[in-house]
Amino acid sequence: METKFETWKVSKTFQVWKLKYNIMCTTCGCGVADDIKIQSPGDLSTMITGLEVENHQGHSHDEHHHHHHHGDRTIIDVEQDILHQNQLLAERNRGYFLGKNIFAINLVSSPGSGKTSLLEKTLADNKERMKFYVIEGDQQTMNDADRIDALQIPVVQINTGKACHLDSDMVSQAILKLNPEPNSIVMIENVGNLVCPSAFDLGENARVVIVSTTEGDDKPIKYPDMFAGSDVCIINKIDLLPYLNFEVEKAKEYARRVNPNLIFFEVSATTGEGMDKWYNWLEKQIKK
């Protein structure tokens, strides 16, 4: 995947970051996007419409209609190339984090799991004793970045447009803008999706999958790839257990079927129950 990076000067204070992708994301069927923006709260980049997707594959990207006339071999080769390029950039990110002793976490979940609320609670309770930076990933809006900015935590928002996941190059460009200090924690909140993000390494030190009690306890076996590739599983919204048909131990059993090494935390981001154990784990990671 050929990637070009441009900086647009908007004023002496603000810059707009623009990515140009020359290939569609065939691994999940989505366009890698006609409108990717990477910006901080307060940037003027909302006035700039997003990137062009150049057509080098014989695809028309109008209205997201694609006409494929490739054999299976060609499609598989393209998918492998995309993932190979992503992995190379992920290793570059990993080297950057290692060189600055940064612990990077990729937060993944389906929409509505309470991922942003959990992140807000974590930052609010620990920002005096740990140095945090945040990358927010959503298809549109600055809503989540604005919530983090209200806590006075440095944050960059990636709007992926039609793309349903972050990739290592998006994160690399966001890190350039964020410029985290050594010995800090970078929280990357991925796009809400338990399918496609599982295939894209961002260079993180740990992947943390969040599942809520409102989603059903069989989520780990419905989406096994995400749980197989994660290091930690947080079961959120345990304050709602008395009102739901959700069995915590059954959810853990399902998750262990695909990943016996998962570390579990049972929490409520609303009441704070169980959050201290999650905080202790975080603190141990930056002291390693």
C-alpha atoms as a PDB file:
ATOM      1  CA  MET A   1       0.000   0.000   0.000  1.00  0.00           C
ATOM      2  CA  GLU A   2       1.563   3.234  -1.118  1.00  0.00           C
ATOM      3  CA  THR A   3       0.932   5.954   1.428  1.00  0.00           C
ATOM      4  CA  LYS A   4       1.554   9.667   1.029  1.00  0.00           C
ATOM      5  CA  PHE A   5       1.635  12.111   3.897  1.00  0.00           C
ATOM      6  CA  GLU A   6       1.001  15.818   3.502  1.00  0.00           C
ATOM      7  CA  THR A   7       0.854  18.713   5.947  1.00  0.00           C
ATOM      8  CA  TRP A   8      -1.496  21.559   5.127  1.00  0.00           C
ATOM      9  CA  LYS A   9      -0.709  24.870   6.866  1.00  0.00           C
ATOM     10  CA  VAL A  10      -3.939  26.439   8.095  1.00  0.00           C
ATOM     11  CA  SER A  11      -2.399  29.061  10.375  1.00  0.00           C
ATOM     12  CA  LYS A  12       0.696  29.528  12.492  1.00  0.00           C
ATOM     13  CA  THR A  13      -0.916  27.402  15.191  1.00  0.00           C
ATOM     14  CA  PHE A  14      -2.871  24.707  13.401  1.00  0.00           C
ATOM     15  CA  GLN A  15      -2.010  22.029  10.884  1.00  0.00           C
ATOM     16  CA  VAL A  16      -4.157  19.553   9.004  1.00  0.00           C
ATOM     17  CA  TRP A  17      -2.892  16.052   8.421  1.00  0.00           C
ATOM     18  CA  LYS A  18      -4.007  14.297   5.279  1.00  0.00           C
ATOM     19  CA  LEU A  19      -3.459  10.694   4.169  1.00  0.00           C
ATOM     20  CA  LYS A  20      -3.779   9.466   0.601  1.00  0.00           C
ATOM     21  CA  TYR A  21      -4.386   5.750   0.086  1.00  0.00           C
ATOM     22  CA  ASN A  22      -4.022   4.213  -3.347  1.00  0.00           C
ATOM     23  CA  ILE A  23      -5.727   0.887  -2.699  1.00  0.00           C
ATOM     24  CA  MET A  24      -9.003  -0.217  -1.190  1.00  0.00           C
ATOM     25  CA  CYS A  25      -9.113  -2.335   1.960  1.00  0.00           C
ATOM     26  CA  THR A  26     -10.133  -5.705   0.565  1.00  0.00           C
ATOM     27  CA  THR A  27      -9.484  -7.514   3.845  1.00  0.00           C
ATOM     28  CA  CYS A  28     -12.842  -6.335   5.147  1.00  0.00           C
ATOM     29  CA  GLY A  29     -14.512  -5.026   1.992  1.00  0.00           C
ATOM     30  CA  CYS A  30     -14.597  -1.379   3.055  1.00  0.00           C
ATOM     31  CA  GLY A  31     -12.969   1.504   1.247  1.00  0.00           C
ATOM     32  CA  VAL A  32      -9.904   2.596   3.204  1.00  0.00           C
ATOM     33  CA  ALA A  33     -11.717   5.872   3.091  1.00  0.00           C
ATOM     34  CA  ASP A  34     -12.518   8.909   1.101  1.00  0.00           C
ATOM     35  CA  ASP A  35     -12.378  11.110   4.159  1.00  0.00           C
ATOM     36  CA  ILE A  36      -9.744  10.368   6.804  1.00  0.00           C
ATOM     37  CA  LYS A  37      -8.939  13.214   9.178  1.00  0.00           C
ATOM     38  CA  ILE A  38      -6.469  13.284  12.059  1.00  0.00           C
ATOM     39  CA  GLN A  39      -6.934  16.279  14.316  1.00  0.00           C
ATOM     40  CA  SER A  40      -6.883  17.603  17.859  1.00  0.00           C
ATOM     41  CA  PRO A  41      -9.794  19.385  19.568  1.00  0.00           C
ATOM     42  CA  GLY A  42      -9.735  23.015  18.469  1.00  0.00           C
ATOM     43  CA  ASP A  43      -8.029  22.365  15.123  1.00  0.00           C
ATOM     44  CA  LEU A  44      -9.413  24.168  12.080  1.00  0.00           C
ATOM     45  CA  SER A  45      -9.164  21.040   9.954  1.00  0.00           C
ATOM     46  CA  THR A  46     -12.924  20.501  10.056  1.00  0.00           C
ATOM     47  CA  MET A  47     -13.072  23.097   7.274  1.00  0.00           C
ATOM     48  CA  ILE A  48     -11.038  20.858   4.967  1.00  0.00           C
ATOM     49  CA  THR A  49     -12.765  18.027   3.129  1.00  0.00           C
ATOM     50  CA  GLY A  50     -10.922  14.759   3.267  1.00  0.00           C
ATOM     51  CA  LEU A  51      -8.576  12.753   1.114  1.00  0.00           C
ATOM     52  CA  GLU A  52      -8.880  11.555  -2.445  1.00  0.00           C
ATOM     53  CA  VAL A  53      -8.860   7.840  -3.078  1.00  0.00           C
ATOM     54  CA  GLU A  54      -6.921   7.321  -6.272  1.00  0.00           C
ATOM     55  CA  ASN A  55      -8.036   4.504  -8.499  1.00  0.00           C
ATOM     56  CA  HIS A  56      -5.202   2.171  -9.505  1.00  0.00           C
ATOM     57  CA  GLN A  57      -7.161  -1.079  -9.348  1.00  0.00           C
ATOM     58  CA  GLY A  58      -9.962  -0.546 -11.859  1.00  0.00           C
ATOM     59  CA  HIS A  59     -12.457   0.110  -9.054  1.00  0.00           C
ATOM     60  CA  SER A  60     -15.050   2.856  -9.037  1.00  0.00           C
ATOM     61  CA  HIS A  61     -15.396   4.213  -5.505  1.00  0.00           C
ATOM     62  CA  ASP A  62     -18.531   6.237  -6.270  1.00  0.00           C
ATOM     63  CA  GLU A  63     -21.276   5.293  -3.825  1.00  0.00           C
ATOM     64  CA  HIS A  64     -19.070   2.435  -2.594  1.00  0.00           C
ATOM     65  CA  HIS A  65     -19.900   0.170  -5.578  1.00  0.00           C
ATOM     66  CA  HIS A  66     -17.069  -2.169  -6.595  1.00  0.00           C
ATOM     67  CA  HIS A  67     -16.907  -4.445  -9.615  1.00  0.00           C
ATOM     68  CA  HIS A  68     -14.318  -7.169  -9.182  1.00  0.00           C
ATOM     69  CA  HIS A  69     -13.101  -9.278 -12.091  1.00  0.00           C
ATOM     70  CA  HIS A  70     -10.185 -10.878 -10.294  1.00  0.00           C
ATOM     71  CA  GLY A  71      -9.466 -14.527  -9.639  1.00  0.00           C
ATOM     72  CA  ASP A  72      -9.315 -15.730  -6.036  1.00  0.00           C
ATOM     73  CA  ARG A  73      -5.504 -15.767  -6.161  1.00  0.00           C
ATOM     74  CA  THR A  74      -5.311 -12.039  -6.978  1.00  0.00           C
ATOM     75  CA  ILE A  75      -7.696 -11.037  -4.191  1.00  0.00           C
ATOM     76  CA  ILE A  76      -5.813 -13.152  -1.650  1.00  0.00           C
ATOM     77  CA  ASP A  77      -2.499 -11.636  -2.780  1.00  0.00           C
ATOM     78  CA  VAL A  78      -3.859  -8.092  -2.327  1.00  0.00           C
ATOM     79  CA  GLU A  79      -5.172  -8.926   1.138  1.00  0.00           C
ATOM     80  CA  GLN A  80      -1.837 -10.421   2.150  1.00  0.00           C
ATOM     81  CA  ASP A  81       0.009  -7.370   0.832  1.00  0.00           C
ATOM     82  CA  ILE A  82      -2.204  -4.981   2.815  1.00  0.00           C
ATOM     83  CA  LEU A  83      -1.685  -6.931   6.025  1.00  0.00           C
ATOM     84  CA  HIS A  84       2.056  -7.257   5.322  1.00  0.00           C
ATOM     85  CA  GLN A  85       2.417  -3.501   4.831  1.00  0.00           C
ATOM     86  CA  ASN A  86       0.351  -2.861   7.946  1.00  0.00           C
ATOM     87  CA  GLN A  87       2.588  -5.209   9.938  1.00  0.00           C
ATOM     88  CA  LEU A  88       5.745  -3.435   8.788  1.00  0.00           C
ATOM     89  CA  LEU A  89       4.347  -0.093   9.944  1.00  0.00           C
ATOM     90  CA  ALA A  90       3.133  -1.679  13.186  1.00  0.00           C
ATOM     91  CA  GLU A  91       6.691  -2.812  13.923  1.00  0.00           C
ATOM     92  CA  ARG A  92       7.873   0.733  13.304  1.00  0.00           C
ATOM     93  CA  ASN A  93       5.319   2.011  15.828  1.00  0.00           C
ATOM     94  CA  ARG A  94       6.406  -0.677  18.281  1.00  0.00           C
ATOM     95  CA  GLY A  95      10.014   0.447  17.950  1.00  0.00           C
ATOM     96  CA  TYR A  96       8.991   4.043  18.591  1.00  0.00           C
ATOM     97  CA  PHE A  97       7.109   3.037  21.741  1.00  0.00           C
ATOM     98  CA  LEU A  98      10.010   0.895  22.926  1.00  0.00           C
ATOM     99  CA  GLY A  99      12.538   3.666  22.338  1.00  0.00           C
ATOM    100  CA  LYS A 100      10.529   6.096  24.488  1.00  0.00           C
ATOM    101  CA  ASN A 101       9.444   3.498  27.070  1.00  0.00           C
ATOM    102  CA  ILE A 102       5.792   4.101  26.176  1.00  0.00           C
ATOM    103  CA  PHE A 103       3.146   1.500  26.979  1.00  0.00           C
ATOM    104  CA  ALA A 104       0.542   1.541  24.190  1.00  0.00           C
ATOM    105  CA  ILE A 105      -2.872  -0.071  24.609  1.00  0.00           C
ATOM    106  CA  ASN A 106      -5.336  -0.861  21.815  1.00  0.00           C
ATOM    107  CA  LEU A 107      -8.857  -0.683  23.280  1.00  0.00           C
ATOM    108  CA  VAL A 108     -11.341  -2.695  21.197  1.00  0.00           C
ATOM    109  CA  SER A 109     -15.019  -3.543  21.591  1.00  0.00           C
ATOM    110  CA  SER A 110     -18.353  -3.516  19.847  1.00  0.00           C
ATOM    111  CA  PRO A 111     -20.320  -0.241  19.899  1.00  0.00           C
ATOM    112  CA  GLY A 112     -22.082   0.462  23.189  1.00  0.00           C
ATOM    113  CA  SER A 113     -19.802  -1.538  25.486  1.00  0.00           C
ATOM    114  CA  GLY A 114     -18.905   1.549  27.525  1.00  0.00           C
ATOM    115  CA  LYS A 115     -15.379   1.769  26.104  1.00  0.00           C
ATOM    116  CA  THR A 116     -15.180   5.563  26.166  1.00  0.00           C
ATOM    117  CA  SER A 117     -16.772   5.770  29.623  1.00  0.00           C
ATOM    118  CA  LEU A 118     -14.241   3.253  30.929  1.00  0.00           C
ATOM    119  CA  LEU A 119     -11.428   5.287  29.370  1.00  0.00           C
ATOM    120  CA  GLU A 120     -12.759   8.531  30.879  1.00  0.00           C
ATOM    121  CA  LYS A 121     -12.984   6.960  34.335  1.00  0.00           C
ATOM    122  CA  THR A 122      -9.467   5.521  34.040  1.00  0.00           C
ATOM    123  CA  LEU A 123      -7.982   8.866  33.017  1.00  0.00           C
ATOM    124  CA  ALA A 124      -9.848  10.903  35.627  1.00  0.00           C
ATOM    125  CA  ASP A 125      -8.800   8.608  38.473  1.00  0.00           C
ATOM    126  CA  ASN A 126      -5.143   8.216  37.460  1.00  0.00           C
ATOM    127  CA  LYS A 127      -3.989  11.328  35.593  1.00  0.00           C
ATOM    128  CA  GLU A 128      -2.160  12.670  38.649  1.00  0.00           C
ATOM    129  CA  ARG A 129       0.043   9.574  38.973  1.00  0.00           C
ATOM    130  CA  MET A 130       0.351   8.385  35.359  1.00  0.00           C
ATOM    131  CA  LYS A 131       1.021  10.352  32.171  1.00  0.00           C
ATOM    132  CA  PHE A 132      -1.607   9.591  29.512  1.00  0.00           C
ATOM    133  CA  TYR A 133      -2.067  10.357  25.825  1.00  0.00           C
ATOM    134  CA  VAL A 134      -5.110   9.270  23.821  1.00  0.00           C
ATOM    135  CA  ILE A 135      -5.868   8.455  20.187  1.00  0.00           C
ATOM    136  CA  GLU A 136      -9.593   8.249  19.422  1.00  0.00           C
ATOM    137  CA  GLY A 137     -10.882   6.308  16.416  1.00  0.00           C
ATOM    138  CA  ASP A 138     -14.383   6.858  15.014  1.00  0.00           C
ATOM    139  CA  GLN A 139     -15.867   7.039  11.544  1.00  0.00           C
ATOM    140  CA  GLN A 140     -17.129  10.571  12.179  1.00  0.00           C
ATOM    141  CA  THR A 141     -17.346  13.399  14.794  1.00  0.00           C
ATOM    142  CA  MET A 142     -15.004  14.775  17.435  1.00  0.00           C
ATOM    143  CA  ASN A 143     -17.354  13.740  20.253  1.00  0.00           C
ATOM    144  CA  ASP A 144     -15.062  11.263  22.007  1.00  0.00           C
ATOM    145  CA  ALA A 145     -11.970  13.446  21.629  1.00  0.00           C
ATOM    146  CA  ASP A 146     -13.880  16.371  23.124  1.00  0.00           C
ATOM    147  CA  ARG A 147     -14.791  14.219  26.136  1.00  0.00           C
ATOM    148  CA  ILE A 148     -11.130  13.323  26.683  1.00  0.00           C
ATOM    149  CA  ASP A 149     -10.003  16.909  26.078  1.00  0.00           C
ATOM    150  CA  ALA A 150     -12.358  18.032  28.863  1.00  0.00           C
ATOM    151  CA  LEU A 151     -10.173  15.997  31.234  1.00  0.00           C
ATOM    152  CA  GLN A 152      -7.120  17.967  30.052  1.00  0.00           C
ATOM    153  CA  ILE A 153      -5.535  14.862  28.534  1.00  0.00           C
ATOM    154  CA  PRO A 154      -3.665  15.280  25.214  1.00  0.00           C
ATOM    155  CA  VAL A 155      -5.808  13.665  22.533  1.00  0.00           C
ATOM    156  CA  VAL A 156      -5.944  13.244  18.758  1.00  0.00           C
ATOM    157  CA  GLN A 157      -9.069  12.147  16.875  1.00  0.00           C
ATOM    158  CA  ILE A 158      -8.864   9.920  13.801  1.00  0.00           C
ATOM    159  CA  ASN A 159     -12.038  10.007  11.689  1.00  0.00           C
ATOM    160  CA  THR A 160     -11.841   7.018   9.376  1.00  0.00           C
ATOM    161  CA  GLY A 161     -14.726   7.909   7.051  1.00  0.00           C
ATOM    162  CA  LYS A 162     -16.006   4.689   5.491  1.00  0.00           C
ATOM    163  CA  ALA A 163     -13.230   2.545   6.999  1.00  0.00           C
ATOM    164  CA  CYS A 164     -14.295   0.360   9.915  1.00  0.00           C
ATOM    165  CA  HIS A 165     -10.952   0.081  11.739  1.00  0.00           C
ATOM    166  CA  LEU A 166      -7.729   1.884  12.540  1.00  0.00           C
ATOM    167  CA  ASP A 167      -4.495   0.745  10.935  1.00  0.00           C
ATOM    168  CA  SER A 168      -0.849   1.186  11.862  1.00  0.00           C
ATOM    169  CA  ASP A 169      -0.261   4.058   9.447  1.00  0.00           C
ATOM    170  CA  MET A 170      -3.167   6.105  10.827  1.00  0.00           C
ATOM    171  CA  VAL A 171      -1.760   5.560  14.316  1.00  0.00           C
ATOM    172  CA  SER A 172       1.750   6.506  13.160  1.00  0.00           C
ATOM    173  CA  GLN A 173       0.526   9.859  11.828  1.00  0.00           C
ATOM    174  CA  ALA A 174      -1.547  10.478  14.958  1.00  0.00           C
ATOM    175  CA  ILE A 175       1.509   9.776  17.117  1.00  0.00           C
ATOM    176  CA  LEU A 176       3.483  12.390  15.163  1.00  0.00           C
ATOM    177  CA  LYS A 177       0.820  14.941  16.009  1.00  0.00           C
ATOM    178  CA  LEU A 178       0.460  13.801  19.620  1.00  0.00           C
ATOM    179  CA  ASN A 179       4.226  13.575  20.342  1.00  0.00           C
ATOM    180  CA  PRO A 180       3.925  11.644  23.645  1.00  0.00           C
ATOM    181  CA  GLU A 181       6.551  12.047  26.352  1.00  0.00           C
ATOM    182  CA  PRO A 182       8.767   9.115  27.418  1.00  0.00           C
ATOM    183  CA  ASN A 183       7.536   6.840  30.219  1.00  0.00           C
ATOM    184  CA  SER A 184       3.871   7.448  29.411  1.00  0.00           C
ATOM    185  CA  ILE A 185       0.781   5.449  28.440  1.00  0.00           C
ATOM    186  CA  VAL A 186      -0.854   5.843  25.014  1.00  0.00           C
ATOM    187  CA  MET A 187      -4.481   4.713  24.928  1.00  0.00           C
ATOM    188  CA  ILE A 188      -5.762   3.954  21.420  1.00  0.00           C
ATOM    189  CA  GLU A 189      -9.546   3.672  21.332  1.00  0.00           C
ATOM    190  CA  ASN A 190     -10.305   1.769  18.147  1.00  0.00           C
ATOM    191  CA  VAL A 191     -13.454   2.021  16.046  1.00  0.00           C
ATOM    192  CA  GLY A 192     -16.319   0.084  17.642  1.00  0.00           C
ATOM    193  CA  ASN A 193     -16.138  -3.249  15.799  1.00  0.00           C
ATOM    194  CA  LEU A 194     -15.186  -6.758  16.917  1.00  0.00           C
ATOM    195  CA  VAL A 195     -14.364  -8.055  13.423  1.00  0.00           C
ATOM    196  CA  CYS A 196     -11.973  -6.035  11.251  1.00  0.00           C
ATOM    197  CA  PRO A 197      -9.782  -4.445  13.985  1.00  0.00           C
ATOM    198  CA  SER A 198      -8.739  -7.957  15.026  1.00  0.00           C
ATOM    199  CA  ALA A 199      -6.684  -8.285  11.814  1.00  0.00           C
ATOM    200  CA  PHE A 200      -4.749  -5.012  12.126  1.00  0.00           C
ATOM    201  CA  ASP A 201      -1.800  -4.775  14.507  1.00  0.00           C
ATOM    202  CA  LEU A 202      -1.221  -1.137  15.466  1.00  0.00           C
ATOM    203  CA  GLY A 203       2.128  -1.723  17.178  1.00  0.00           C
ATOM    204  CA  GLU A 204       0.540  -1.737  20.619  1.00  0.00           C
ATOM    205  CA  ASN A 205       2.006  -3.441  23.673  1.00  0.00           C
ATOM    206  CA  ALA A 206      -1.356  -4.867  24.703  1.00  0.00           C
ATOM    207  CA  ARG A 207      -4.790  -5.317  23.178  1.00  0.00           C
ATOM    208  CA  VAL A 208      -7.646  -4.929  25.652  1.00  0.00           C
ATOM    209  CA  VAL A 209     -11.072  -6.176  24.579  1.00  0.00           C
ATOM    210  CA  ILE A 210     -14.094  -4.804  26.434  1.00  0.00           C
ATOM    211  CA  VAL A 211     -17.382  -6.657  26.590  1.00  0.00           C
ATOM    212  CA  SER A 212     -20.394  -5.434  28.543  1.00  0.00           C
ATOM    213  CA  THR A 213     -23.023  -7.387  30.426  1.00  0.00           C
ATOM    214  CA  THR A 214     -25.681  -5.948  28.102  1.00  0.00           C
ATOM    215  CA  GLU A 215     -24.186  -7.742  25.079  1.00  0.00           C
ATOM    216  CA  GLY A 216     -24.619 -11.393  25.989  1.00  0.00           C
ATOM    217  CA  ASP A 217     -22.159 -13.835  27.557  1.00  0.00           C
ATOM    218  CA  ASP A 218     -21.522 -15.729  24.292  1.00  0.00           C
ATOM    219  CA  LYS A 219     -19.757 -12.768  22.627  1.00  0.00           C
ATOM    220  CA  PRO A 220     -16.270 -14.416  22.876  1.00  0.00           C
ATOM    221  CA  ILE A 221     -17.252 -17.445  20.792  1.00  0.00           C
ATOM    222  CA  LYS A 222     -19.220 -15.360  18.290  1.00  0.00           C
ATOM    223  CA  TYR A 223     -16.145 -13.185  17.644  1.00  0.00           C
ATOM    224  CA  PRO A 224     -13.259 -15.541  18.473  1.00  0.00           C
ATOM    225  CA  ASP A 225     -10.523 -13.773  16.476  1.00  0.00           C
ATOM    226  CA  MET A 226     -10.724 -10.631  18.585  1.00  0.00           C
ATOM    227  CA  PHE A 227     -10.552 -12.534  21.865  1.00  0.00           C
ATOM    228  CA  ALA A 228      -7.812 -14.852  20.597  1.00  0.00           C
ATOM    229  CA  GLY A 229      -5.631 -11.833  19.780  1.00  0.00           C
ATOM    230  CA  SER A 230      -6.248  -9.913  23.000  1.00  0.00           C
ATOM    231  CA  ASP A 231      -4.221  -9.846  26.206  1.00  0.00           C
ATOM    232  CA  VAL A 232      -6.884  -8.539  28.582  1.00  0.00           C
ATOM    233  CA  CYS A 233     -10.664  -8.873  28.699  1.00  0.00           C
ATOM    234  CA  ILE A 234     -12.626  -6.291  30.692  1.00  0.00           C
ATOM    235  CA  ILE A 235     -16.217  -7.221  31.529  1.00  0.00           C
ATOM    236  CA  ASN A 236     -17.950  -3.865  31.981  1.00  0.00           C
ATOM    237  CA  LYS A 237     -21.320  -2.790  33.437  1.00  0.00           C
ATOM    238  CA  ILE A 238     -21.334  -5.390  36.200  1.00  0.00           C
ATOM    239  CA  ASP A 239     -23.597  -3.042  38.183  1.00  0.00           C
ATOM    240  CA  LEU A 240     -26.371  -4.142  35.808  1.00  0.00           C
ATOM    241  CA  LEU A 241     -25.956  -7.871  36.487  1.00  0.00           C
ATOM    242  CA  PRO A 242     -29.032  -8.104  38.770  1.00  0.00           C
ATOM    243  CA  TYR A 243     -31.204  -6.970  35.862  1.00  0.00           C
ATOM    244  CA  LEU A 244     -29.697  -9.026  33.036  1.00  0.00           C
ATOM    245  CA  ASN A 245     -29.428 -12.640  31.959  1.00  0.00           C
ATOM    246  CA  PHE A 246     -25.613 -12.559  31.789  1.00  0.00           C
ATOM    247  CA  GLU A 247     -23.370 -15.155  33.439  1.00  0.00           C
ATOM    248  CA  VAL A 248     -19.869 -13.813  34.106  1.00  0.00           C
ATOM    249  CA  GLU A 249     -18.302 -17.236  34.580  1.00  0.00           C
ATOM    250  CA  LYS A 250     -19.860 -18.514  31.353  1.00  0.00           C
ATOM    251  CA  ALA A 251     -18.454 -15.528  29.452  1.00  0.00           C
ATOM    252  CA  LYS A 252     -15.009 -16.241  30.907  1.00  0.00           C
ATOM    253  CA  GLU A 253     -15.298 -19.924  30.007  1.00  0.00           C
ATOM    254  CA  TYR A 254     -16.156 -19.054  26.394  1.00  0.00           C
ATOM    255  CA  ALA A 255     -13.262 -16.593  26.219  1.00  0.00           C
ATOM    256  CA  ARG A 256     -10.787 -19.122  27.609  1.00  0.00           C
ATOM    257  CA  ARG A 257     -11.801 -21.605  24.915  1.00  0.00           C
ATOM    258  CA  VAL A 258     -10.217 -19.312  22.318  1.00  0.00           C
ATOM    259  CA  ASN A 259      -7.539 -17.765  24.555  1.00  0.00           C
ATOM    260  CA  PRO A 260      -6.558 -19.536  27.788  1.00  0.00           C
ATOM    261  CA  ASN A 261      -4.109 -16.748  28.688  1.00  0.00           C
ATOM    262  CA  LEU A 262      -6.592 -13.870  28.896  1.00  0.00           C
ATOM    263  CA  ILE A 263      -6.454 -11.674  31.992  1.00  0.00           C
ATOM    264  CA  PHE A 264      -9.937 -10.693  33.233  1.00  0.00           C
ATOM    265  CA  PHE A 265     -11.219  -7.647  35.060  1.00  0.00           C
ATOM    266  CA  GLU A 266     -14.849  -7.289  36.141  1.00  0.00           C
ATOM    267  CA  VAL A 267     -15.709  -3.607  36.450  1.00  0.00           C
ATOM    268  CA  SER A 268     -18.335  -0.924  36.388  1.00  0.00           C
ATOM    269  CA  ALA A 269     -17.131   2.311  34.841  1.00  0.00           C
ATOM    270  CA  THR A 270     -20.237   3.958  36.292  1.00  0.00           C
ATOM    271  CA  THR A 271     -19.895   2.977  39.967  1.00  0.00           C
ATOM    272  CA  GLY A 272     -16.119   2.343  39.986  1.00  0.00           C
ATOM    273  CA  GLU A 273     -16.540  -1.236  41.225  1.00  0.00           C
ATOM    274  CA  GLY A 274     -13.519  -3.387  40.336  1.00  0.00           C
ATOM    275  CA  MET A 275     -11.623  -0.527  38.666  1.00  0.00           C
ATOM    276  CA  ASP A 276      -8.801  -0.584  41.246  1.00  0.00           C
ATOM    277  CA  LYS A 277      -7.591  -3.971  39.981  1.00  0.00           C
ATOM    278  CA  TRP A 278      -7.508  -2.637  36.412  1.00  0.00           C
ATOM    279  CA  TYR A 279      -5.563   0.428  37.612  1.00  0.00           C
ATOM    280  CA  ASN A 280      -3.053  -1.741  39.444  1.00  0.00           C
ATOM    281  CA  TRP A 281      -2.433  -3.762  36.290  1.00  0.00           C
ATOM    282  CA  LEU A 282      -1.859  -0.557  34.320  1.00  0.00           C
ATOM    283  CA  GLU A 283       0.624   0.774  36.841  1.00  0.00           C
ATOM    284  CA  LYS A 284       2.595  -2.470  36.803  1.00  0.00           C
ATOM    285  CA  GLN A 285       2.966  -2.296  33.019  1.00  0.00           C
ATOM    286  CA  ILE A 286       4.712   1.091  33.033  1.00  0.00           C
ATOM    287  CA  LYS A 287       7.024  -0.027  35.845  1.00  0.00           C
ATOM    288  CA  LYS A 288       8.294  -3.099  33.969  1.00  0.00           C
END
